Amino acid sequence: MRRRIRMLSLLLLGIGVACGLNAQTANTYTFSVSSGATLDPMSGASTAIGSSVDDTPSSLLNIGFDFVYEGNTYTQFSMTPDGFVKLGSPVAVSQFTNSITSTTNIPKLFPYWDDLATGTTGNVTYVVTGSAPDRILKIQWFVTIPRNTTGPANSTMQVWLYETSGMIEFRYGAVGGNSTSASLGINGTTATNFISITTPANTASTVTANNSNTVWPGNGTMFSFAPPAPCSGMPTGGMTVASANPVCSGVNFNLSLTGASQGLGIMYQWQSSTDGVSYSDIAGATSSTLTTNSTVPTWYQCVVTCSNSGLSAASAPVMVNVTPEPVGNTFANPIVLGALPQTYNGDNLAANCWTSTYTGANAQSSPDVFFQFQITDCDDDSNVDISLCTASFDTYLHILDASGTQIANNDDNGPLCSGTRSSISLASPAVGTYYAVVEGFSTNTGTFTLAITSTDLTPPSITCPANIATSNDPGACGAAVSYSVMASDNCSATVTQNMGLASGSTFPIGMTTNSFTATDPAGMTATCSFTVTVNDTESPTFTLCPLNSSINATVGCMGVMPDLAFLAAQVGLYGINDNCPGVTLTQSIPTGAPLPLGTTPYVVTLTDAAGNTSQCFDQITVTDLMAPDLNCPAAVNVGTDAGVCAGTANFSVTATDNCDMNVDIMQTSGPASGSVFSLGSTTVSFMATDDSGNTSTCSFDVTVTDDDGPVISVCPPNVAVMTNSDCQAITEDYTALVMASDNCSPSVSVMQSPAPGTISGGFLTIVMTVSDDIGNTSTCSFQTTAGDMNPPTIDCPAAQSFNADDDCQTPIPDFTGLANATDNCGGFIVTQMPAPGTPVGFGQTLVTLTVTDGAGLTSSCVMEAYSVDVTPPVTTCPANQVLDTDPNTCTAVAMFMCPLAPDNCSGSANPEQILGLPSGSAFPLGVNVVGFQSTDASGNTSSCTFTITVVDNDPPYLSCPDDIVMDTDPGLCSAIVIWSDPTTHDNCGMPTLMQTGGLTSGSAFPKGTTVVSFQSTDAAGNSTTCSFSVTVEDNEAPMITCPGDIVTGNDLNQCGAVVTYAAPTFSDNCPGA
């Protein structure tokens, strides 16, 4: 339907144009000239062209009303620095060559068209004055520079365009001078229709175009151009034009006419119709234009009546479509948003029929958009943020309660987004209906994004079931468990499982912790957990029971109980089954326990991880398959019996069995034990049999060897022989003196050792060895003695000395190595008396050295030995002393004891002072060394030292002057203060005096109290401080200077007079006092 209406409007528009008005070309306008015209001050004017612009035109500008020229309506204009105005679109182009009949930039109004420029201080401005329907557009050129001039021409001119009458006026101000070739006048949409003015006669021509005016029209001169005179007879209605179509419901729009008769005597009556057929007058609508509004599509026409003839004609009507009021345009018709959060992209462009309806606090003049949103239980304990993001204009945001009262507003940038925007935060708002009003700051419009978010402050709650305990499902190592977890939130909550198994899952044996988290849309969480405990109540089972197994007996005739658990794990013994892994097998007879021969019952118990048990009653049989252990001796070797060439062999054979305590032993070959065996080897064999018939055999060899040596019946006796001068004796051959016989060999051989002719000395043992045919031997021995009759000789060493120890007792050294001893046969020893190591005292000791030879002959000598004291006495000094100086002196009297000096041999020594002052002396400041030396009876010395340190800890004496109180010096806010230095002295030298605070003596002290402080420091770093105050008092009165006495008469008709005088002046030596 809307499309059909628009098509009809266009059709009617075409009809209106076809009807038209009589031609009103520019050359039909009436020209007049007058003087005494004034220029508008152009208050509030806008600048279209700035300074220092030569040819560049302005942009396309709005006239501000409908201006009819040549019967055509214009709403826009532009101008150039060259002194002309172009009506309508497109915008003017640069045209500094003035030619009235040019087809460029028409229609054109040119108050002074030449090659001009604005200059360094000039401009082109415009302003609209008055109110509809009597508005005037005023355009001014100020301080233009005509071509071919030097310096500014200082020209000012204005063009006035009248809304109702269509009049055009050129008004001129003063000019500083000109030398131009300018065009003045107007032309129309056809270049040959013009009015050209010639100055200074100020005459107009519609035939001749004058482009060479060189004279300025003059200050106060005004040229007027009036449209053709009013009609007479039948007027022309022309066409109805709407400023907008369609229009917004209830929003004002303008109706005007094009092609209607113009001039005095024309009357207008606007009419409306809902069907385009029947029209009725609109009360008060008697102007050439009409501002109205509508809420439904409406037809409009204007009846134009000529007052001269009373005849009238209606304008071609136009139907104005109405766009319905958009949702959100009013408080009563808001855009209703859903649950938070919400984001809405919109605009408040007036073209989309948004109107300014919000009139509450902080209302702006731009169109408003109303939004309704709800604060629910999900939001009341939250922070609700309302923000305008990515707006294309400067925004203003209002928040209203359900009654429409503003509760918050903001036009400032907020923290929620970037760009031109506003934001508001509502802290924990109450549940209810709220409104958000979006408008532009001031009159701004554009696109925006409204975001309403809720920051939930209440976490959800979640409830888990109580802990669950159940038994396993049959044959399963777990149980299927179902449960439910409940969560609630002021908004909504999503439950996620963090740990454990889902409801309905098969839970394993034992405890499983199930943990859940409830999360609301704000990301706040709550957790709960519970346990599912599945107990294994199903016992393990045997599929192979009993086994009735058997094992072999061990060495002890016992079986060893096997590890049934190991066998069950390795080879599946007993065929064990259970619903859960972890079955433990235990046996009533422990693994490794001995089992007796025969059958033994036992019990096998299965226990699973849950403690469920099953038992199997079984038995095990132990059988003896082990042969007895028959022990034959190793090979038996015996020697021949005495005097015969055969030997008796004795042996024993034993047998043991794991079960039979009395094993039967039978000899199967060889002579019995105790028999006489012939020389050589003989094999003997045995067999053993136990009660179970198990047998074993063994055998060994009996070997008879001749191990009897010959029997010596005669051995030579001991013999005494004499040595020669070299202590030597010659051994003779004694083998013939030996007599011997053998049991198996008919003859024997004899050997002598040492061999005959051997030289010996002293005692010599001679061994006689008798051997039979197989090498068996027998020996005998005797001695020869070589006699020594010469005693040894010895020479003692010279006197020897050695050091006494700390106790003055010393073990005597071994001096035997120092003796010079000799003997003809050698083999002597030297001994000492006192023996080495015997403690001896300080001084001389006689030592006897004795030499003894192999024959027992001795010789002796005596030597002197001396113990020498080389240990110094021990001198021990007193401890170091640290003393303060005595009062008022730089020394200290020190007392100390004489050191002790014990000695190892003398008992004690007398110490003598060798360094420092004696005890009781006044020791000077600093470190003083005192030394002693002790000497014992042997001349050994030792010394020691200690220090007496005298320290100055007495601070110096310091005395400051008394406190000083002074008046300020005349005319000053300070006083010169002089004092003497404080008095100071010290027990050790002269201390150093230093001022540590305040001003120095002779300084200008400011008003008030100043503390002056000093410090005295001696050479030891001891210091003393003192201070005094200097108080400067301001007792000088301030100065005031008043004006002189004033005598005056009363003001006219007043019983008094307004008197003006200079304020008194004040001064003081101390400002602010």
Short mmCIF file of N, CA and C in Angstrom, two decimals, residues 672-755:
data_model
loop_
_atom_site.label_atom_id
_atom_site.label_comp_id
_atom_site.label_asym_id
_atom_site.label_seq_id
_atom_site.Cartn_x
_atom_site.Cartn_y
_atom_site.Cartn_z
N ALA A 672 88.09 -107.91 55.38
CA ALA A 672 87.37 -107.15 56.39
C ALA A 672 88.33 -106.23 57.09
N SER A 673 87.74 -105.27 57.77
CA SER A 673 88.53 -104.32 58.54
C SER A 673 89.33 -105.11 59.61
N GLY A 674 90.60 -104.67 59.85
CA GLY A 674 91.47 -105.32 60.83
C GLY A 674 92.35 -106.39 60.25
N SER A 675 92.13 -106.71 58.99
CA SER A 675 92.95 -107.73 58.33
C SER A 675 94.31 -107.16 57.98
N VAL A 676 95.33 -108.09 57.77
CA VAL A 676 96.67 -107.67 57.35
C VAL A 676 96.66 -107.67 55.83
N PHE A 677 96.94 -106.50 55.26
CA PHE A 677 96.91 -106.34 53.80
C PHE A 677 98.35 -106.38 53.31
N SER A 678 98.54 -107.07 52.17
CA SER A 678 99.89 -107.20 51.58
C SER A 678 100.31 -105.86 51.01
N LEU A 679 101.62 -105.74 50.80
CA LEU A 679 102.17 -104.50 50.26
C LEU A 679 101.52 -104.23 48.90
N GLY A 680 101.00 -103.01 48.66
CA GLY A 680 100.33 -102.65 47.41
C GLY A 680 98.88 -102.26 47.69
N SER A 681 97.95 -102.27 46.61
CA SER A 681 96.57 -101.81 46.70
C SER A 681 95.61 -102.97 46.63
N THR A 682 94.47 -102.89 47.47
CA THR A 682 93.41 -103.90 47.49
C THR A 682 92.08 -103.15 47.50
N THR A 683 91.03 -103.51 46.58
CA THR A 683 89.73 -102.84 46.50
C THR A 683 88.76 -103.51 47.44
N VAL A 684 87.98 -102.66 48.22
CA VAL A 684 86.97 -103.13 49.18
C VAL A 684 85.66 -102.49 48.78
N SER A 685 84.44 -103.26 48.66
CA SER A 685 83.13 -102.75 48.24
C SER A 685 82.08 -103.09 49.27
N PHE A 686 80.97 -102.17 49.39
CA PHE A 686 79.86 -102.34 50.32
C PHE A 686 78.57 -101.93 49.64
N MET A 687 77.35 -102.43 50.16
CA MET A 687 76.02 -102.03 49.68
C MET A 687 75.15 -101.79 50.91
N ALA A 688 74.26 -100.70 50.84
CA ALA A 688 73.34 -100.36 51.93
C ALA A 688 71.92 -100.42 51.40
N THR A 689 70.96 -100.95 52.24
CA THR A 689 69.55 -101.07 51.86
C THR A 689 68.70 -100.53 53.01
N ASP A 690 67.66 -99.52 52.68
CA ASP A 690 66.79 -99.01 53.75
C ASP A 690 65.50 -99.80 53.78
N ASP A 691 64.59 -99.42 54.67
CA ASP A 691 63.34 -100.16 54.86
C ASP A 691 62.43 -100.07 53.65
N SER A 692 62.61 -99.00 52.83
CA SER A 692 61.77 -98.87 51.63
C SER A 692 62.37 -99.58 50.44
N GLY A 693 63.53 -100.32 50.62
CA GLY A 693 64.15 -101.06 49.54
C GLY A 693 65.06 -100.21 48.70
N ASN A 694 65.26 -98.97 49.05
CA ASN A 694 66.17 -98.13 48.31
C ASN A 694 67.59 -98.54 48.66
N THR A 695 68.49 -98.71 47.65
CA THR A 695 69.86 -99.18 47.89
C THR A 695 70.85 -98.19 47.35
N SER A 696 72.10 -98.32 47.90
CA SER A 696 73.22 -97.55 47.38
C SER A 696 74.49 -98.33 47.65
N THR A 697 75.57 -98.14 46.86
CA THR A 697 76.84 -98.86 46.98
C THR A 697 77.98 -97.89 47.04
N CYS A 698 79.17 -98.43 47.55
CA CYS A 698 80.39 -97.62 47.54
C CYS A 698 81.58 -98.58 47.59
N SER A 699 82.76 -98.10 47.24
CA SER A 699 83.99 -98.93 47.28
C SER A 699 85.16 -98.01 47.51
N PHE A 700 86.31 -98.60 47.98
CA PHE A 700 87.52 -97.81 48.21
C PHE A 700 88.72 -98.76 48.11
N ASP A 701 89.97 -98.21 48.02
CA ASP A 701 91.21 -99.00 47.93
C ASP A 701 91.96 -98.89 49.25
N VAL A 702 92.53 -100.03 49.66
CA VAL A 702 93.43 -100.07 50.81
C VAL A 702 94.84 -100.30 50.26
N THR A 703 95.73 -99.31 50.50
CA THR A 703 97.10 -99.37 49.96
C THR A 703 98.08 -99.50 51.13
N VAL A 704 98.95 -100.51 51.08
CA VAL A 704 99.98 -100.74 52.12
C VAL A 704 101.30 -100.29 51.53
N THR A 705 101.95 -99.33 52.18
CA THR A 705 103.25 -98.83 51.72
C THR A 705 104.27 -99.02 52.82
N ASP A 706 105.55 -99.09 52.34
CA ASP A 706 106.67 -99.26 53.29
C ASP A 706 107.07 -97.86 53.73
N ASP A 707 106.62 -97.43 54.85
CA ASP A 707 106.95 -96.09 55.35
C ASP A 707 107.77 -96.18 56.65
N ASP A 708 108.30 -97.34 56.94
CA ASP A 708 109.14 -97.49 58.13
C ASP A 708 110.59 -97.23 57.74
N GLY A 709 111.17 -96.21 58.38
CA GLY A 709 112.58 -95.97 58.13
C GLY A 709 113.45 -97.06 58.77
N PRO A 710 114.74 -97.07 58.37
CA PRO A 710 115.64 -98.03 58.99
C PRO A 710 115.74 -97.80 60.52
N VAL A 711 116.06 -98.80 61.23
CA VAL A 711 116.22 -98.70 62.68
C VAL A 711 117.69 -98.53 62.99
N ILE A 712 118.07 -97.30 63.65
CA ILE A 712 119.47 -97.02 64.01
C ILE A 712 119.70 -97.60 65.41
N SER A 713 120.61 -98.45 65.47
CA SER A 713 120.89 -99.10 66.77
C SER A 713 122.05 -98.44 67.50
N VAL A 714 123.00 -97.78 66.72
CA VAL A 714 124.17 -97.13 67.35
C VAL A 714 124.36 -95.79 66.67
N CYS A 715 124.46 -94.66 67.49
CA CYS A 715 124.76 -93.33 66.98
C CYS A 715 126.00 -92.84 67.69
N PRO A 716 126.93 -92.07 67.07
CA PRO A 716 128.14 -91.61 67.73
C PRO A 716 127.79 -90.74 68.95
N PRO A 717 128.60 -90.74 70.02
CA PRO A 717 128.35 -89.90 71.19
C PRO A 717 128.84 -88.48 70.95
N ASN A 718 128.48 -87.52 71.90
CA ASN A 718 128.95 -86.14 71.84
C ASN A 718 130.46 -86.11 71.99
N VAL A 719 131.10 -85.16 71.29
CA VAL A 719 132.55 -85.12 71.26
C VAL A 719 132.99 -83.68 71.53
N ALA A 720 134.04 -83.45 72.40
CA ALA A 720 134.63 -82.13 72.66
C ALA A 720 135.85 -81.97 71.78
N VAL A 721 135.90 -80.72 71.07
CA VAL A 721 137.03 -80.44 70.19
C VAL A 721 137.54 -79.06 70.53
N MET A 722 138.78 -78.78 70.23
CA MET A 722 139.40 -77.49 70.54
C MET A 722 139.39 -76.60 69.30
N THR A 723 139.15 -75.27 69.56
CA THR A 723 139.20 -74.31 68.46
C THR A 723 140.62 -73.86 68.27
N ASN A 724 140.91 -73.31 67.13
CA ASN A 724 142.23 -72.73 66.87
C ASN A 724 142.17 -71.23 67.21
N SER A 725 143.26 -70.48 66.84
CA SER A 725 143.33 -69.05 67.20
C SER A 725 142.26 -68.22 66.51
N ASP A 726 141.72 -68.75 65.47
CA ASP A 726 140.64 -68.03 64.76
C ASP A 726 139.27 -68.47 65.27
N CYS A 727 139.27 -69.14 66.39
CA CYS A 727 138.01 -69.62 66.98
C CYS A 727 137.33 -70.59 66.03
N GLN A 728 138.08 -71.51 65.34
CA GLN A 728 137.54 -72.46 64.39
C GLN A 728 137.91 -73.88 64.80
N ALA A 729 136.97 -74.93 64.41
CA ALA A 729 137.24 -76.36 64.64
C ALA A 729 136.94 -77.10 63.34
N ILE A 730 137.70 -78.25 62.95
CA ILE A 730 137.54 -79.02 61.70
C ILE A 730 136.72 -80.26 62.05
N THR A 731 135.54 -80.49 61.30
CA THR A 731 134.64 -81.63 61.57
C THR A 731 135.20 -82.89 60.92
N GLU A 732 135.14 -84.00 61.71
CA GLU A 732 135.64 -85.28 61.21
C GLU A 732 134.51 -86.09 60.59
N ASP A 733 134.78 -87.34 59.89
CA ASP A 733 133.80 -88.24 59.29
C ASP A 733 133.41 -89.28 60.34
N TYR A 734 132.07 -89.19 60.74
CA TYR A 734 131.60 -90.10 61.82
C TYR A 734 130.66 -91.19 61.28
N THR A 735 130.47 -91.40 59.89
CA THR A 735 129.49 -92.35 59.34
C THR A 735 129.79 -93.80 59.72
N ALA A 736 131.04 -94.16 59.87
CA ALA A 736 131.37 -95.56 60.16
C ALA A 736 130.94 -95.96 61.55
N LEU A 737 130.69 -94.97 62.40
CA LEU A 737 130.30 -95.27 63.78
C LEU A 737 128.81 -95.59 63.91
N VAL A 738 128.01 -95.43 62.80
CA VAL A 738 126.56 -95.64 62.85
C VAL A 738 126.27 -97.09 62.48
N MET A 739 125.29 -97.76 63.25
CA MET A 739 124.83 -99.13 62.96
C MET A 739 123.30 -99.08 62.84
N ALA A 740 122.67 -99.73 61.66
CA ALA A 740 121.23 -99.65 61.40
C ALA A 740 120.80 -100.85 60.59
N SER A 741 119.39 -101.16 60.59
CA SER A 741 118.79 -102.26 59.81
C SER A 741 117.42 -101.79 59.31
N ASP A 742 116.69 -102.58 58.27
CA ASP A 742 115.40 -102.16 57.68
C ASP A 742 114.52 -103.38 57.53
N ASN A 743 113.11 -103.19 57.55
CA ASN A 743 112.17 -104.31 57.48
C ASN A 743 112.04 -104.87 56.08
N CYS A 744 112.23 -104.06 55.07
CA CYS A 744 112.04 -104.55 53.70
C CYS A 744 113.35 -104.51 52.89
N SER A 745 114.27 -103.64 53.18
CA SER A 745 115.51 -103.51 52.40
C SER A 745 116.62 -104.28 53.13
N PRO A 746 117.42 -105.07 52.37
CA PRO A 746 118.48 -105.84 53.01
C PRO A 746 119.66 -104.99 53.46
N SER A 747 119.87 -103.78 52.82
CA SER A 747 120.99 -102.93 53.18
C SER A 747 120.50 -101.49 53.24
N VAL A 748 121.27 -100.61 53.99
CA VAL A 748 120.92 -99.21 54.14
C VAL A 748 122.14 -98.38 53.84
N SER A 749 121.99 -97.01 53.60
CA SER A 749 123.11 -96.09 53.38
C SER A 749 123.06 -95.02 54.45
N VAL A 750 124.31 -94.43 54.82
CA VAL A 750 124.41 -93.44 55.88
C VAL A 750 125.03 -92.18 55.29
N MET A 751 124.46 -91.01 55.70
CA MET A 751 125.00 -89.72 55.29
C MET A 751 125.16 -88.86 56.54
N GLN A 752 126.24 -87.92 56.50
CA GLN A 752 126.56 -87.06 57.64
C GLN A 752 126.33 -85.60 57.23
N SER A 753 125.76 -84.83 58.19
CA SER A 753 125.58 -83.39 57.95
C SER A 753 125.82 -82.65 59.25
N PRO A 754 126.74 -81.63 59.26
CA PRO A 754 127.56 -81.17 58.14
C PRO A 754 128.55 -82.25 57.72
N ALA A 755 128.98 -82.09 56.49
CA ALA A 755 129.87 -83.11 55.91
C ALA A 755 131.24 -83.05 56.61
#
